[in-house]
Short mmCIF file of C-alpha atoms in Angstrom, two decimals:
data_model
loop_
_atom_site.label_atom_id
_atom_site.label_comp_id
_atom_site.label_asym_id
_atom_site.label_seq_id
_atom_site.Cartn_x
_atom_site.Cartn_y
_atom_site.Cartn_z
CA MET A 992 23.09 -107.01 7.89
CA GLN A 993 24.30 -109.73 5.56
CA LYS A 994 23.28 -112.43 8.04
CA ARG A 995 19.75 -111.02 8.20
CA TYR A 996 19.54 -110.98 4.42
CA LYS A 997 20.70 -114.61 4.17
CA LEU A 998 18.21 -115.63 6.86
CA ALA A 999 15.39 -113.80 5.07
CA VAL A 1000 16.28 -115.48 1.78
CA ALA A 1001 16.45 -118.89 3.44
CA LEU A 1002 13.06 -118.38 5.09
CA ALA A 1003 11.52 -117.19 1.83
CA LEU A 1004 12.86 -120.24 -0.01
CA ALA A 1005 11.59 -122.58 2.69
CA ALA A 1006 8.14 -120.97 2.59
CA THR A 1007 8.07 -121.19 -1.21
CA ALA A 1008 9.04 -124.86 -1.13
CA ALA A 1009 6.42 -125.62 1.52
CA SER A 1010 3.67 -123.80 -0.33
CA ALA A 1011 4.62 -125.42 -3.64
CA HIS A 1012 4.42 -128.86 -2.02
CA ALA A 1013 1.04 -127.97 -0.51
CA GLN A 1014 -0.29 -126.98 -3.93
CA PHE A 1015 -0.04 -130.47 -5.38
CA LYS A 1016 -3.33 -132.28 -5.64
CA PRO A 1017 -3.51 -135.74 -4.04
CA GLU A 1018 -3.68 -137.44 -7.45
CA GLU A 1019 -0.47 -135.65 -8.49
CA SER A 1020 1.35 -136.80 -5.36
CA ILE A 1021 0.08 -140.34 -5.88
CA ALA A 1022 1.24 -140.32 -9.52
CA TYR A 1023 4.63 -138.97 -8.42
CA ARG A 1024 5.28 -141.67 -5.82
CA GLN A 1025 4.01 -144.41 -8.15
CA GLY A 1026 6.38 -143.16 -10.83
CA VAL A 1027 9.32 -143.27 -8.45
CA PHE A 1028 8.40 -146.80 -7.35
CA LYS A 1029 8.22 -147.86 -11.00
CA ALA A 1030 11.71 -146.42 -11.52
CA ILE A 1031 12.91 -148.34 -8.46
CA ARG A 1032 11.50 -151.54 -9.93
CA TRP A 1033 13.00 -150.67 -13.35
CA ASN A 1034 16.43 -150.72 -11.72
CA LEU A 1035 15.88 -153.62 -9.30
CA VAL A 1036 14.67 -156.22 -11.81
CA PRO A 1037 17.81 -156.31 -14.01
CA MET A 1038 20.00 -156.34 -10.90
CA ALA A 1039 18.02 -159.30 -9.55
CA MET A 1040 18.44 -161.11 -12.84
CA MET A 1041 22.22 -160.53 -12.72
CA VAL A 1042 22.43 -161.66 -9.09
CA GLN A 1043 20.41 -164.81 -9.92
CA GLY A 1044 22.54 -165.59 -12.98
CA LYS A 1045 19.56 -165.18 -15.33
CA MET A 1046 21.33 -162.33 -17.12
CA PRO A 1047 25.06 -161.84 -17.68
CA TYR A 1048 26.68 -159.75 -14.94
CA ASP A 1049 27.85 -156.36 -16.15
CA GLN A 1050 29.64 -154.47 -13.39
CA ALA A 1051 29.23 -151.02 -14.95
CA ALA A 1052 25.52 -151.51 -15.61
CA PHE A 1053 24.94 -152.98 -12.16
CA LEU A 1054 26.79 -150.10 -10.50
CA ALA A 1055 24.84 -147.52 -12.50
CA ARG A 1056 21.55 -149.12 -11.45
CA ALA A 1057 22.66 -149.33 -7.81
CA GLN A 1058 23.59 -145.64 -7.85
CA ARG A 1059 20.22 -144.73 -9.37
CA LEU A 1060 18.48 -146.86 -6.78
CA ASP A 1061 20.34 -145.06 -4.01
CA GLN A 1062 19.05 -141.72 -5.34
CA LEU A 1063 15.55 -143.05 -5.90
CA SER A 1064 15.40 -144.45 -2.36
CA LYS A 1065 15.15 -140.90 -1.05
CA MET A 1066 12.41 -139.72 -3.40
CA PRO A 1067 8.97 -141.35 -3.04
CA TRP A 1068 8.27 -140.40 0.57
CA ASP A 1069 7.20 -136.82 -0.22
CA GLY A 1070 4.32 -138.30 -2.21
CA PHE A 1071 2.67 -139.66 0.95
CA GLY A 1072 1.49 -136.35 2.40
CA PRO A 1073 -1.81 -135.70 4.12
CA GLY A 1074 -4.79 -136.45 1.91
CA THR A 1075 -2.87 -138.74 -0.44
CA ASP A 1076 -4.56 -141.83 0.91
CA ALA A 1077 -7.28 -141.19 -1.70
CA GLY A 1078 -7.79 -139.22 -4.86
CA ALA A 1079 -6.46 -141.73 -7.37
CA PRO A 1080 -6.13 -145.51 -7.55
CA THR A 1081 -3.43 -146.59 -5.11
CA LYS A 1082 -2.24 -149.73 -3.39
CA ALA A 1083 -1.10 -147.78 -0.34
CA LYS A 1084 -2.60 -149.23 2.83
CA ALA A 1085 -4.15 -147.07 5.55
CA GLU A 1086 -1.33 -148.19 7.85
CA ILE A 1087 0.97 -145.70 6.11
CA TRP A 1088 -0.94 -142.91 7.83
CA SER A 1089 -2.09 -144.71 10.97
CA ASP A 1090 1.44 -146.03 11.65
CA ALA A 1091 3.48 -143.12 10.31
CA ALA A 1092 6.41 -143.96 12.61
CA GLY A 1093 6.51 -147.54 11.33
CA PHE A 1094 6.31 -146.34 7.74
CA LYS A 1095 9.16 -143.89 8.31
CA GLN A 1096 11.19 -146.66 9.89
CA ALA A 1097 10.61 -148.85 6.83
CA ALA A 1098 11.60 -145.99 4.49
CA ASP A 1099 14.71 -145.29 6.56
CA ALA A 1100 15.67 -148.97 6.48
CA PHE A 1101 15.46 -149.02 2.68
CA GLN A 1102 17.52 -145.84 2.44
CA ALA A 1103 20.14 -147.31 4.77
CA GLU A 1104 20.60 -150.41 2.58
CA THR A 1105 21.02 -148.78 -0.83
CA PRO A 1106 24.46 -147.20 -0.13
CA LYS A 1107 25.66 -150.64 0.96
CA LEU A 1108 24.61 -151.97 -2.45
CA VAL A 1109 26.51 -149.18 -4.20
CA ALA A 1110 29.63 -149.98 -2.17
CA ALA A 1111 29.32 -153.69 -2.95
CA ALA A 1112 28.73 -152.97 -6.64
CA GLN A 1113 31.91 -150.92 -6.74
CA THR A 1114 33.92 -153.96 -5.63
CA GLY A 1115 32.54 -156.25 -8.33
CA ASN A 1116 32.60 -159.06 -5.75
CA MET A 1117 29.44 -161.09 -6.34
CA ASP A 1118 29.33 -162.46 -2.77
CA GLN A 1119 29.28 -158.90 -1.40
CA ILE A 1120 26.80 -157.84 -4.06
CA LYS A 1121 24.43 -160.70 -3.25
CA ALA A 1122 24.51 -159.91 0.47
CA ALA A 1123 23.88 -156.20 -0.10
CA PHE A 1124 21.19 -156.87 -2.70
CA SER A 1125 19.47 -159.20 -0.23
CA GLY A 1126 19.47 -156.39 2.34
CA VAL A 1127 17.80 -154.04 -0.14
CA THR A 1128 15.15 -156.53 -1.22
CA LYS A 1129 14.35 -157.50 2.38
CA THR A 1130 13.57 -153.88 3.19
CA CYS A 1131 11.42 -153.61 0.05
CA ASP A 1132 9.52 -156.78 0.85
CA GLY A 1133 9.05 -155.81 4.51
CA CYS A 1134 7.60 -152.44 3.57
CA ASP A 1135 5.40 -153.91 0.82
CA ASP A 1136 4.06 -156.60 3.15
CA LYS A 1137 2.97 -154.10 5.78
CA PHE A 1138 2.12 -151.00 3.78
CA ARG A 1139 1.07 -152.06 0.26
CA SER A 1140 -2.02 -153.93 -0.88
CA LYS A 1141 -1.43 -156.78 -3.28
#
């Protein structure tokens, strides 16, 4: 009996989450993903400046930004649902929807690099940090080149 109850609750929650996601208008989804990408940039820019020596390196601040970036790396992809290729100004290219597998691969690559940056940031070793940061930015640039209009 208890297993059936837990299954029913789980199914109800899944249905609620799915219907809530479906209720967002395209412009809301576009605004959401753009906001997440702005937050990603907000964290990347100071880290880049530290890595390049244009800003003093602060291990605690760098680590905090790397940890935020790791969390943010998982967030924008829900904002690319069906119908979100229009409805508000966006730089998203049509290839996001016509090459969904390639877009997912690019998203997965970014998500795979951010934990490496967190691990490197925890060491405080700038050589490790630079290598991990390069991995993150390469995935960003690769995705932007293929899936984002300039």
